[in-house]
């Protein structure tokens, strides 16, 4: 069995091991694969692994030996599932491997806005505390979160993990979720509707899947309902946010801050109105990239392929 990993670098830049795959078959690993080389590199493969390389119907039509596509991520929109099913090609994903890491990043963004630890530490390293006339100083307002309301859109694994962290900070949690109030953990209140969440939250964090209903859920209309001190956090999917609307709101001071680990286009080759917007904090899609999360991803990916090779595929999405 030939296994081709098309874009292995982001998941494993060299600090983890692909060696267990060699027990299954011949393994060829590419750090990155441009679209023009996808077919030629995967030509003889029965198994291909992709993170962000698009495996379209047109690509699969040119890969007659292909039997399995392993998506090295939770989201699997990079594969044409309908055609894969027609061909009998099994597609699997990696569920819930980065739950705690993404929750940690969401809260890290929140604390960055409220305390600006790095900014003040940098100020001290420049000697500004030494020359201060007072025993302390602050460059930005310091904001206590206890008692404030943390609004969560989407209460799946990551949303729930994030809720538990902010509850420990003394925050109230208001969740827009399909789950009934009686099944929600203590401390979490079900929002009546999206207006309830937008109007009553001091922080809004996005943890919902990207669908036709949730695309641009953060838009000009919903921003107008928010408090002026609202902090918006997006560690979900870039298109959940209307970037133009958020940039405009930041410029006009209608929201406190915007934090994101994802953008509508990644990398933002054509720029983004958010990058130069005031009080906007963007990280380069790294919430999932802790060593622990990447090790889980690689381990589950290998287990998925082993299960397929043994005739008992798991984590199948088609």
mmCIF file of N, CA and C in Angstrom, residues 153-254:
data_model
loop_
_atom_site.group_PDB
_atom_site.id
_atom_site.type_symbol
_atom_site.label_atom_id
_atom_site.label_comp_id
_atom_site.label_asym_id
_atom_site.label_seq_id
_atom_site.Cartn_x
_atom_site.Cartn_y
_atom_site.Cartn_z
ATOM 1 N N UNK A 153 -21.285 31.476 21.045
ATOM 2 C CA UNK A 153 -22.120 31.016 19.933
ATOM 3 C C UNK A 153 -21.613 29.645 19.514
ATOM 4 N N UNK A 154 -22.363 28.610 19.859
ATOM 5 C CA UNK A 154 -21.953 27.235 19.567
ATOM 6 C C UNK A 154 -21.367 26.578 20.799
ATOM 7 N N UNK A 155 -22.097 25.638 21.375
ATOM 8 C CA UNK A 155 -21.642 25.009 22.616
ATOM 9 C C UNK A 155 -21.305 23.535 22.385
ATOM 10 N N UNK A 156 -20.426 23.306 21.402
ATOM 11 C CA UNK A 156 -19.897 21.967 21.184
ATOM 12 C C UNK A 156 -18.720 21.731 22.122
ATOM 13 N N UNK A 157 -17.809 20.848 21.731
ATOM 14 C CA UNK A 157 -16.673 20.509 22.597
ATOM 15 C C UNK A 157 -15.840 21.732 22.959
ATOM 16 N N UNK A 158 -15.484 22.530 21.950
ATOM 17 C CA UNK A 158 -14.610 23.667 22.201
ATOM 18 C C UNK A 158 -15.334 24.784 22.938
ATOM 19 N N UNK A 159 -16.571 25.050 22.553
ATOM 20 C CA UNK A 159 -17.344 26.069 23.250
ATOM 21 C C UNK A 159 -17.523 25.724 24.719
ATOM 22 N N UNK A 160 -17.804 24.468 24.997
ATOM 23 C CA UNK A 160 -18.000 24.028 26.375
ATOM 24 C C UNK A 160 -16.699 24.118 27.174
ATOM 25 N N UNK A 161 -15.582 23.725 26.542
ATOM 26 C CA UNK A 161 -14.286 23.816 27.225
ATOM 27 C C UNK A 161 -13.934 25.269 27.545
ATOM 28 N N UNK A 162 -14.245 26.166 26.612
ATOM 29 C CA UNK A 162 -13.992 27.594 26.834
ATOM 30 C C UNK A 162 -14.874 28.119 27.960
ATOM 31 N N UNK A 163 -16.124 27.692 27.975
ATOM 32 C CA UNK A 163 -17.061 28.121 29.020
ATOM 33 C C UNK A 163 -16.547 27.742 30.403
ATOM 34 N N UNK A 164 -16.015 26.557 30.536
ATOM 35 C CA UNK A 164 -15.529 26.103 31.845
ATOM 36 C C UNK A 164 -14.370 26.967 32.339
ATOM 37 N N UNK A 165 -13.516 27.412 31.411
ATOM 38 C CA UNK A 165 -12.384 28.252 31.809
ATOM 39 C C UNK A 165 -12.866 29.619 32.282
ATOM 40 N N UNK A 166 -13.779 30.238 31.526
ATOM 41 C CA UNK A 166 -14.211 31.588 31.895
ATOM 42 C C UNK A 166 -15.107 31.568 33.130
ATOM 43 N N UNK A 167 -15.813 30.457 33.364
ATOM 44 C CA UNK A 167 -16.565 30.325 34.620
ATOM 45 C C UNK A 167 -15.613 30.373 35.804
ATOM 46 N N UNK A 168 -14.442 29.765 35.640
ATOM 47 C CA UNK A 168 -13.437 29.790 36.712
ATOM 48 C C UNK A 168 -12.891 31.197 36.953
ATOM 49 N N UNK A 169 -13.016 32.067 35.954
ATOM 50 C CA UNK A 169 -12.600 33.467 36.115
ATOM 51 C C UNK A 169 -13.689 34.304 36.777
ATOM 52 N N UNK A 170 -14.821 33.693 37.060
ATOM 53 C CA UNK A 170 -15.913 34.406 37.705
ATOM 54 C C UNK A 170 -16.879 35.052 36.741
ATOM 55 N N UNK A 171 -16.803 34.681 35.471
ATOM 56 C CA UNK A 171 -17.707 35.254 34.480
ATOM 57 C C UNK A 171 -19.026 34.485 34.441
ATOM 58 N N UNK A 172 -20.067 35.143 33.971
ATOM 59 C CA UNK A 172 -21.324 34.486 33.665
ATOM 60 C C UNK A 172 -21.254 34.026 32.214
ATOM 61 N N UNK A 173 -21.881 32.918 31.888
ATOM 62 C CA UNK A 173 -21.849 32.403 30.518
ATOM 63 C C UNK A 173 -23.260 32.354 29.949
ATOM 64 N N UNK A 174 -23.407 32.973 28.778
ATOM 65 C CA UNK A 174 -24.668 32.978 28.037
ATOM 66 C C UNK A 174 -24.401 32.284 26.711
ATOM 67 N N UNK A 175 -25.110 31.216 26.423
ATOM 68 C CA UNK A 175 -24.793 30.391 25.249
ATOM 69 C C UNK A 175 -25.930 30.351 24.242
ATOM 70 N N UNK A 176 -25.587 30.588 22.986
ATOM 71 C CA UNK A 176 -26.532 30.384 21.888
ATOM 72 C C UNK A 176 -26.325 28.959 21.402
ATOM 73 N N UNK A 177 -27.241 28.083 21.745
ATOM 74 C CA UNK A 177 -27.070 26.658 21.494
ATOM 75 C C UNK A 177 -28.424 26.006 21.273
ATOM 76 N N UNK A 178 -28.415 24.890 20.572
ATOM 77 C CA UNK A 178 -29.650 24.126 20.367
ATOM 78 C C UNK A 178 -29.960 23.244 21.576
ATOM 79 N N UNK A 179 -29.013 23.114 22.501
ATOM 80 C CA UNK A 179 -29.223 22.269 23.672
ATOM 81 C C UNK A 179 -30.230 22.910 24.622
ATOM 82 N N UNK A 180 -30.984 22.079 25.299
ATOM 83 C CA UNK A 180 -31.977 22.561 26.262
ATOM 84 C C UNK A 180 -31.291 23.050 27.533
ATOM 85 N N UNK A 181 -31.898 24.021 28.201
ATOM 86 C CA UNK A 181 -31.316 24.572 29.417
ATOM 87 C C UNK A 181 -31.037 23.496 30.462
ATOM 88 N N UNK A 182 -31.946 22.526 30.590
ATOM 89 C CA UNK A 182 -31.794 21.523 31.647
ATOM 90 C C UNK A 182 -30.580 20.613 31.468
ATOM 91 N N UNK A 183 -30.011 20.544 30.271
ATOM 92 C CA UNK A 183 -28.833 19.696 30.073
ATOM 93 C C UNK A 183 -27.532 20.501 30.114
ATOM 94 N N UNK A 184 -27.628 21.818 30.252
ATOM 95 C CA UNK A 184 -26.427 22.645 30.279
ATOM 96 C C UNK A 184 -25.755 22.565 31.647
ATOM 97 N N UNK A 185 -24.430 22.575 31.687
ATOM 98 C CA UNK A 185 -23.716 22.544 32.977
ATOM 99 C C UNK A 185 -24.074 23.753 33.840
ATOM 100 N N UNK A 186 -23.896 23.603 35.119
ATOM 101 C CA UNK A 186 -24.186 24.687 36.057
ATOM 102 C C UNK A 186 -23.385 25.938 35.696
ATOM 103 N N UNK A 187 -24.032 27.078 35.712
ATOM 104 C CA UNK A 187 -23.362 28.338 35.415
ATOM 105 C C UNK A 187 -23.568 28.818 33.996
ATOM 106 N N UNK A 188 -24.108 27.959 33.123
ATOM 107 C CA UNK A 188 -24.335 28.341 31.732
ATOM 108 C C UNK A 188 -25.829 28.554 31.502
ATOM 109 N N UNK A 189 -26.167 29.730 30.996
ATOM 110 C CA UNK A 189 -27.558 30.062 30.697
ATOM 111 C C UNK A 189 -27.784 30.047 29.199
ATOM 112 N N UNK A 190 -28.849 29.422 28.763
ATOM 113 C CA UNK A 190 -29.197 29.379 27.340
ATOM 114 C C UNK A 190 -29.759 30.741 26.924
ATOM 115 N N UNK A 191 -29.192 31.333 25.866
ATOM 116 C CA UNK A 191 -29.706 32.596 25.342
ATOM 117 C C UNK A 191 -31.077 32.373 24.717
ATOM 118 N N UNK A 192 -31.966 33.355 24.867
ATOM 119 C CA UNK A 192 -33.293 33.244 24.268
ATOM 120 C C UNK A 192 -33.195 33.198 22.751
ATOM 121 N N UNK A 193 -32.315 34.022 22.215
ATOM 122 C CA UNK A 193 -32.087 34.093 20.771
ATOM 123 C C UNK A 193 -30.806 34.882 20.536
ATOM 124 N N UNK A 194 -30.465 35.106 19.282
ATOM 125 C CA UNK A 194 -29.215 35.795 18.987
ATOM 126 C C UNK A 194 -29.240 37.238 19.484
ATOM 127 N N UNK A 195 -30.404 37.889 19.453
ATOM 128 C CA UNK A 195 -30.496 39.257 19.951
ATOM 129 C C UNK A 195 -30.174 39.317 21.445
ATOM 130 N N UNK A 196 -30.661 38.346 22.189
ATOM 131 C CA UNK A 196 -30.394 38.268 23.628
ATOM 132 C C UNK A 196 -28.895 38.197 23.870
ATOM 133 N N UNK A 197 -28.213 37.338 23.108
ATOM 134 C CA UNK A 197 -26.770 37.179 23.289
ATOM 135 C C UNK A 197 -26.016 38.446 22.888
ATOM 136 N N UNK A 198 -26.364 39.028 21.738
ATOM 137 C CA UNK A 198 -25.664 40.215 21.255
ATOM 138 C C UNK A 198 -25.822 41.399 22.207
ATOM 139 N N UNK A 199 -26.997 41.571 22.764
ATOM 140 C CA UNK A 199 -27.278 42.743 23.607
ATOM 141 C C UNK A 199 -26.708 42.618 25.010
ATOM 142 N N UNK A 200 -26.570 41.400 25.510
ATOM 143 C CA UNK A 200 -26.238 41.218 26.928
ATOM 144 C C UNK A 200 -24.833 40.702 27.206
ATOM 145 N N UNK A 201 -24.050 40.448 26.173
ATOM 146 C CA UNK A 201 -22.697 39.918 26.367
ATOM 147 C C UNK A 201 -21.659 41.039 26.413
ATOM 148 N N UNK A 202 -20.677 40.863 27.289
ATOM 149 C CA UNK A 202 -19.510 41.760 27.317
ATOM 150 C C UNK A 202 -18.407 41.200 26.426
ATOM 151 N N UNK A 203 -18.408 39.901 26.256
ATOM 152 C CA UNK A 203 -17.473 39.199 25.374
ATOM 153 C C UNK A 203 -18.307 38.242 24.531
ATOM 154 N N UNK A 204 -17.996 38.141 23.238
ATOM 155 C CA UNK A 204 -18.687 37.189 22.358
ATOM 156 C C UNK A 204 -17.624 36.313 21.693
ATOM 157 N N UNK A 205 -17.737 35.007 21.880
ATOM 158 C CA UNK A 205 -16.751 34.071 21.351
ATOM 159 C C UNK A 205 -17.425 33.086 20.402
ATOM 160 N N UNK A 206 -16.838 32.905 19.229
ATOM 161 C CA UNK A 206 -17.442 32.082 18.181
ATOM 162 C C UNK A 206 -16.870 30.664 18.186
ATOM 163 N N UNK A 207 -17.749 29.686 18.347
ATOM 164 C CA UNK A 207 -17.340 28.274 18.364
ATOM 165 C C UNK A 207 -18.298 27.414 17.552
ATOM 166 N N UNK A 208 -19.008 28.022 16.615
ATOM 167 C CA UNK A 208 -19.987 27.301 15.810
ATOM 168 C C UNK A 208 -19.382 26.882 14.472
ATOM 169 N N UNK A 209 -19.949 25.870 13.821
ATOM 170 C CA UNK A 209 -19.485 25.507 12.477
ATOM 171 C C UNK A 209 -19.886 26.579 11.478
ATOM 172 N N UNK A 210 -19.186 26.611 10.361
ATOM 173 C CA UNK A 210 -19.519 27.539 9.286
ATOM 174 C C UNK A 210 -20.584 26.910 8.401
ATOM 175 N N UNK A 211 -21.758 27.525 8.377
ATOM 176 C CA UNK A 211 -22.858 27.062 7.535
ATOM 177 C C UNK A 211 -23.455 28.275 6.826
ATOM 178 N N UNK A 212 -24.436 28.029 5.987
ATOM 179 C CA UNK A 212 -25.109 29.144 5.320
ATOM 180 C C UNK A 212 -25.756 30.070 6.352
ATOM 181 N N UNK A 213 -26.210 29.518 7.477
ATOM 182 C CA UNK A 213 -26.863 30.326 8.507
ATOM 183 C C UNK A 213 -25.880 31.101 9.368
ATOM 184 N N UNK A 214 -24.659 30.577 9.533
ATOM 185 C CA UNK A 214 -23.710 31.241 10.432
ATOM 186 C C UNK A 214 -22.693 32.115 9.706
ATOM 187 N N UNK A 215 -22.625 32.027 8.376
ATOM 188 C CA UNK A 215 -21.702 32.896 7.652
ATOM 189 C C UNK A 215 -22.043 34.360 7.955
ATOM 190 N N UNK A 216 -21.008 35.132 8.330
ATOM 191 C CA UNK A 216 -21.174 36.555 8.673
ATOM 192 C C UNK A 216 -22.191 36.749 9.801
ATOM 193 N N UNK A 217 -22.181 35.828 10.766
ATOM 194 C CA UNK A 217 -23.069 35.999 11.918
ATOM 195 C C UNK A 217 -22.674 37.246 12.707
ATOM 196 N N UNK A 218 -21.395 37.597 12.623
ATOM 197 C CA UNK A 218 -20.947 38.895 13.152
ATOM 198 C C UNK A 218 -20.959 39.859 11.971
ATOM 199 N N UNK A 219 -22.001 40.705 11.931
ATOM 200 C CA UNK A 219 -22.203 41.613 10.821
ATOM 201 C C UNK A 219 -22.623 42.984 11.343
ATOM 202 N N UNK A 220 -22.847 43.918 10.438
ATOM 203 C CA UNK A 220 -23.166 45.291 10.835
ATOM 204 C C UNK A 220 -24.431 45.349 11.700
ATOM 205 N N UNK A 221 -25.435 44.573 11.325
ATOM 206 C CA UNK A 221 -26.698 44.585 12.072
ATOM 207 C C UNK A 221 -26.494 44.081 13.497
ATOM 208 N N UNK A 222 -25.789 42.966 13.650
ATOM 209 C CA UNK A 222 -25.580 42.408 14.986
ATOM 210 C C UNK A 222 -24.606 43.240 15.813
ATOM 211 N N UNK A 223 -23.613 43.828 15.173
ATOM 212 C CA UNK A 223 -22.679 44.699 15.898
ATOM 213 C C UNK A 223 -23.428 45.885 16.501
ATOM 214 N N UNK A 224 -24.417 46.389 15.794
ATOM 215 C CA UNK A 224 -25.195 47.537 16.283
ATOM 216 C C UNK A 224 -25.943 47.218 17.578
ATOM 217 N N UNK A 225 -26.179 45.955 17.852
ATOM 218 C CA UNK A 225 -26.881 45.551 19.072
ATOM 219 C C UNK A 225 -25.934 45.427 20.270
ATOM 220 N N UNK A 226 -24.622 45.382 20.017
ATOM 221 C CA UNK A 226 -23.647 45.089 21.067
ATOM 222 C C UNK A 226 -23.351 46.299 21.946
ATOM 223 N N UNK A 227 -22.866 46.013 23.149
ATOM 224 C CA UNK A 227 -22.347 47.053 24.034
ATOM 225 C C UNK A 227 -21.056 47.618 23.423
ATOM 226 N N UNK A 228 -20.722 48.846 23.776
ATOM 227 C CA UNK A 228 -19.506 49.454 23.232
ATOM 228 C C UNK A 228 -18.241 48.846 23.826
ATOM 229 N N UNK A 229 -18.374 48.135 24.965
ATOM 230 C CA UNK A 229 -17.196 47.497 25.563
ATOM 231 C C UNK A 229 -17.013 46.057 25.103
ATOM 232 N N UNK A 230 -17.789 45.623 24.113
ATOM 233 C CA UNK A 230 -17.764 44.218 23.692
ATOM 234 C C UNK A 230 -16.426 43.831 23.068
ATOM 235 N N UNK A 231 -15.929 42.675 23.482
ATOM 236 C CA UNK A 231 -14.753 42.043 22.883
ATOM 237 C C UNK A 231 -15.251 40.839 22.092
ATOM 238 N N UNK A 232 -14.900 40.772 20.812
ATOM 239 C CA UNK A 232 -15.301 39.642 19.959
ATOM 240 C C UNK A 232 -14.088 38.752 19.735
ATOM 241 N N UNK A 233 -14.287 37.446 19.877
ATOM 242 C CA UNK A 233 -13.201 36.479 19.684
ATOM 243 C C UNK A 233 -13.646 35.440 18.663
ATOM 244 N N UNK A 234 -12.804 35.203 17.658
ATOM 245 C CA UNK A 234 -13.121 34.178 16.652
ATOM 246 C C UNK A 234 -11.974 33.181 16.541
ATOM 247 N N UNK A 235 -12.188 32.006 17.095
ATOM 248 C CA UNK A 235 -11.242 30.898 16.900
ATOM 249 C C UNK A 235 -11.922 29.778 16.109
ATOM 250 N N UNK A 236 -13.044 30.119 15.445
ATOM 251 C CA UNK A 236 -13.799 29.128 14.675
ATOM 252 C C UNK A 236 -13.392 29.101 13.221
ATOM 253 N N UNK A 237 -14.117 29.838 12.395
ATOM 254 C CA UNK A 237 -13.826 29.926 10.965
ATOM 255 C C UNK A 237 -13.893 31.393 10.559
ATOM 256 N N UNK A 238 -12.975 31.815 9.692
ATOM 257 C CA UNK A 238 -12.903 33.205 9.293
ATOM 258 C C UNK A 238 -14.204 33.791 8.776
ATOM 259 N N UNK A 239 -14.902 33.090 7.871
ATOM 260 C CA UNK A 239 -16.117 33.665 7.280
ATOM 261 C C UNK A 239 -17.300 33.804 8.236
ATOM 262 N N UNK A 240 -17.151 33.403 9.496
ATOM 263 C CA UNK A 240 -18.192 33.693 10.470
ATOM 264 C C UNK A 240 -18.324 35.199 10.691
ATOM 265 N N UNK A 241 -17.290 35.934 10.268
ATOM 266 C CA UNK A 241 -17.206 37.366 10.534
ATOM 267 C C UNK A 241 -17.191 38.161 9.234
ATOM 268 N N UNK A 242 -17.974 39.224 9.185
ATOM 269 C CA UNK A 242 -17.902 40.202 8.101
ATOM 270 C C UNK A 242 -16.747 41.138 8.454
ATOM 271 N N UNK A 243 -15.604 40.923 7.840
ATOM 272 C CA UNK A 243 -14.390 41.642 8.222
ATOM 273 C C UNK A 243 -14.509 43.146 8.006
ATOM 274 N N UNK A 244 -15.171 43.549 6.954
ATOM 275 C CA UNK A 244 -15.363 44.984 6.689
ATOM 276 C C UNK A 244 -16.181 45.625 7.812
ATOM 277 N N UNK A 245 -17.241 44.952 8.227
ATOM 278 C CA UNK A 245 -18.110 45.490 9.275
ATOM 279 C C UNK A 245 -17.368 45.608 10.597
ATOM 280 N N UNK A 246 -16.549 44.608 10.927
ATOM 281 C CA UNK A 246 -15.798 44.638 12.178
ATOM 282 C C UNK A 246 -14.736 45.735 12.139
ATOM 283 N N UNK A 247 -14.016 45.851 11.030
ATOM 284 C CA UNK A 247 -12.997 46.897 10.905
ATOM 285 C C UNK A 247 -13.616 48.278 11.065
ATOM 286 N N UNK A 248 -14.768 48.468 10.475
ATOM 287 C CA UNK A 248 -15.472 49.755 10.579
ATOM 288 C C UNK A 248 -15.883 50.029 12.023
ATOM 289 N N UNK A 249 -16.384 49.009 12.708
ATOM 290 C CA UNK A 249 -16.805 49.172 14.104
ATOM 291 C C UNK A 249 -15.619 49.501 15.006
ATOM 292 N N UNK A 250 -14.484 48.875 14.761
ATOM 293 C CA UNK A 250 -13.281 49.176 15.542
ATOM 294 C C UNK A 250 -12.819 50.608 15.306
ATOM 295 N N UNK A 251 -12.797 51.019 14.062
ATOM 296 C CA UNK A 251 -12.352 52.374 13.705
ATOM 297 C C UNK A 251 -13.251 53.429 14.348
ATOM 298 N N UNK A 252 -14.543 53.140 14.394
ATOM 299 C CA UNK A 252 -15.506 54.095 14.944
ATOM 300 C C UNK A 252 -15.703 53.946 16.448
ATOM 301 N N UNK A 253 -14.987 52.987 17.075
ATOM 302 C CA UNK A 253 -15.071 52.813 18.519
ATOM 303 C C UNK A 253 -16.378 52.220 19.003
ATOM 304 N N UNK A 254 -17.051 51.443 18.143
ATOM 305 C CA UNK A 254 -18.343 50.867 18.532
ATOM 306 C C UNK A 254 -18.223 49.518 19.219
#
